[in-house]
Amino acid sequence: MSIKAFVHLNRRIYPVVSPVFTLSRTTSATVISSRIPASFAVEAVPTAPYTTGVEGRVDYDGDRSNESRYRQVAESAKRVCEIIIARPRWESSLLSHFSPSVLFHPTCVCQVLRLLSSKNLMLSLRYLLWLSSHPDAPPADPETSASLLYALADMRAWKAALLAIRTMKCQPDSRALESFLLRLIVNERCARDVMVEAIALVSTHLTHYSVPLSIWNSSLSSSLRSKRTDLVWRLYESMMQAGVSGDASTAGYLIQAFCIENKLDDAYRLLREVSMKGLIPDAISITKLIAEFSKDGNFGKVSELLHLMIAGGCMPDIFTYQSIIQGLCENGKVHDGFRIFNNLKLRGYDPDLVTYTTMIDGLCKTGKMVVAWNLWLEMIGKGLKPNAYAYNVIINGYCKARDLSRAQNLYNEMGSAGLSESIMSCNTMIAGLCMEGRMEEALNMSEEMPNKGIEPDVITYNTLIQGFCNEGNTTEAKKLYRKLFSMGLKPSVSTYTPLIWTLCNEGNVLDAVELIKCMKEENLEPLVCSNDFVVDGFCKVGKVEEAMAWLVNMLENNLKPKKGTINKLLVCLSKNHIVDDLLLVLNNLFKLGYTLDMSVCYLLVDRLCRDTQTQSTLQVEEILLNK
DNA sequence: CTAGGGTTAG
């Protein structure tokens, strides 16, 4: 496009081309014009030609007509562009080619920006930066600023756009800023950090524009979607600084942020506070808080919030009830959950697929497979098509109920329904096979997974390892343990627990201890019961001292051994006539609030009475008294 | 896109 055409286009779209002729004359002075230094108003343009004598300098003749002045400035702008494009380090020399009155003429600035942004956005940014280092330089007019900002937004050059705004030489009007911010918020690919930075920048830098509440709320919502509560708080802080007070939606977003950070008390306090003022956040936010309290088993708060919702005219919906049912099921109150579920239907709510799935899962987990199956049929009867979640729940139920044939039937049915297998469904079936001791089939299934495009994960390996350990097949279990590493996976505590158990069981206590060492090196803390296994194991192979040492270590680390472990150790100590340790352990047994097994008690009394060296009738009495 | 919820080992 030729310069002329550009200029022409410019005039057509923006009838007021040259701020120099308009801004200073606008009767209702726009906010923009008031920000343009007075020296750039038309009256201030020097009337006498520049006579500094620098060669090639273009000057400005104040006596010419407006039209010719305009043409001259336009001509200069064109030359400024040529220089900027042609010379790598134009910044240092531009002022020696043009007089400031021309170079910093508002029309010139706008034209240069427009010409540059049509050719090279990077150069227009550099030009803005250069302008910003000259306090006398005027900002571009709102239209030019807007089109530059849009051009940058088109290229998703968000950071560059922010830089442009920060120069203070790019000052689009409110509408342009708003649509820019909206694009920034809606754009999924852009970093949320930039969004927050932009909003904060715009609200603090551009005093002519106040960010509307809708933008604050949208950006809060956007930050929440990516779980970026840090951004939520930053936004809220900027919002407060801007003097904008939030509405019910804002409160809802903050409540959600508190929920994500598990600060339930803060969320609750905020909800109470705003609802007192008559602001009732949306059902989503309150439901999320209810869901958290429900998961925590804090049903007092759940019912309180339900009342608050209803009183505020925000009716709990199926999502709310689903989260309550889930919480009840997870906290051993499946029966109550089921009651609410059935009441829901009576009260005209239609439980959806997720609610059915939650309820069926709760019933399955408590072994109520008949009820679960009836609910499954009811769900299908209502025309709800089970998805992968639903299938996995019921399949898992039958696996745990050791009804593998029904589980497999459902698994096949799921496939026929066009629902593809997943890591979840595979792991579930593998666990079912392991539970039944069908290790070969389980292993086969795991080996088939990659052919289906599913890579076994640490859960797959843990399940298989546990399966083999339960069978006492340590060799296979160890093989899988090594395979896990070779597949680039990281073991978890659950990888080790069954291995330690089986090694201790078969008397390989030292190998078990070695594994515990490995765990610590991987920053994994063994379960307390793994220590019990080790003490048991040492007792089993007759290494009483080692068993004793390990138990003492547990006690020193505040790890509570099981009652059975201590009783077994007592038997072991008494068989080996280690009376002082025996008394020590006995003492600890009582301190931990445990009782002596009857059989162990008889054994100890018998041993202590026979032991001529101790003559400890007193101690025997003590034992009997404590019983 | 017009929200938000459910499944595997321990």
mmCIF file with all atom_site columns, C-alpha atoms in Angstrom, chain A residues 369 395-407 431-438 470:
data_model
loop_
_atom_site.group_PDB
_atom_site.id
_atom_site.type_symbol
_atom_site.label_atom_id
_atom_site.label_alt_id
_atom_site.label_comp_id
_atom_site.label_asym_id
_atom_site.label_entity_id
_atom_site.label_seq_id
_atom_site.pdbx_PDB_ins_code
_atom_site.Cartn_x
_atom_site.Cartn_y
_atom_site.Cartn_z
_atom_site.occupancy
_atom_site.B_iso_or_equiv
_atom_site.pdbx_formal_charge
_atom_site.auth_seq_id
_atom_site.auth_comp_id
_atom_site.auth_asym_id
_atom_site.auth_atom_id
_atom_site.pdbx_PDB_model_num
ATOM 1  C CA . MET A 1 369 ? -24.319 -54.877 45.479 1.00 0.00 ? 369 MET A CA 1
ATOM 2  C CA . ILE A 1 395 ? -17.312 -52.919 37.696 1.00 0.00 ? 395 ILE A CA 1
ATOM 3  C CA . ASN A 1 396 ? -15.161 -51.997 40.669 1.00 0.00 ? 396 ASN A CA 1
ATOM 4  C CA . GLY A 1 397 ? -18.087 -52.892 42.917 1.00 0.00 ? 397 GLY A CA 1
ATOM 5  C CA . TYR A 1 398 ? -18.377 -56.389 41.496 1.00 0.00 ? 398 TYR A CA 1
ATOM 6  C CA . CYS A 1 399 ? -14.607 -56.838 41.559 1.00 0.00 ? 399 CYS A CA 1
ATOM 7  C CA . LYS A 1 400 ? -14.481 -55.964 45.235 1.00 0.00 ? 400 LYS A CA 1
ATOM 8  C CA . ALA A 1 401 ? -17.476 -58.216 45.839 1.00 0.00 ? 401 ALA A CA 1
ATOM 9  C CA . ARG A 1 402 ? -15.415 -60.950 44.171 1.00 0.00 ? 402 ARG A CA 1
ATOM 10 C CA . ASP A 1 403 ? -18.037 -61.439 41.505 1.00 0.00 ? 403 ASP A CA 1
ATOM 11 C CA . LEU A 1 404 ? -15.565 -61.323 38.702 1.00 0.00 ? 404 LEU A CA 1
ATOM 12 C CA . SER A 1 405 ? -17.819 -62.833 36.069 1.00 0.00 ? 405 SER A CA 1
ATOM 13 C CA . ARG A 1 406 ? -20.364 -60.034 36.447 1.00 0.00 ? 406 ARG A CA 1
ATOM 14 C CA . ALA A 1 407 ? -17.541 -57.532 36.451 1.00 0.00 ? 407 ALA A CA 1
ATOM 15 C CA . ALA A 1 431 ? -7.156  -55.449 40.733 1.00 0.00 ? 431 ALA A CA 1
ATOM 16 C CA . GLY A 1 432 ? -10.194 -57.719 40.496 1.00 0.00 ? 432 GLY A CA 1
ATOM 17 C CA . LEU A 1 433 ? -8.139  -60.507 38.952 1.00 0.00 ? 433 LEU A CA 1
ATOM 18 C CA . CYS A 1 434 ? -5.381  -60.049 41.543 1.00 0.00 ? 434 CYS A CA 1
ATOM 19 C CA . MET A 1 435 ? -7.870  -60.252 44.352 1.00 0.00 ? 435 MET A CA 1
ATOM 20 C CA . GLU A 1 436 ? -9.014  -63.610 43.046 1.00 0.00 ? 436 GLU A CA 1
ATOM 21 C CA . GLY A 1 437 ? -5.427  -64.760 42.748 1.00 0.00 ? 437 GLY A CA 1
ATOM 22 C CA . ARG A 1 438 ? -5.737  -64.969 38.976 1.00 0.00 ? 438 ARG A CA 1
ATOM 23 C CA . ASN A 1 470 ? -0.195  -61.964 48.527 1.00 0.00 ? 470 ASN A CA 1
#
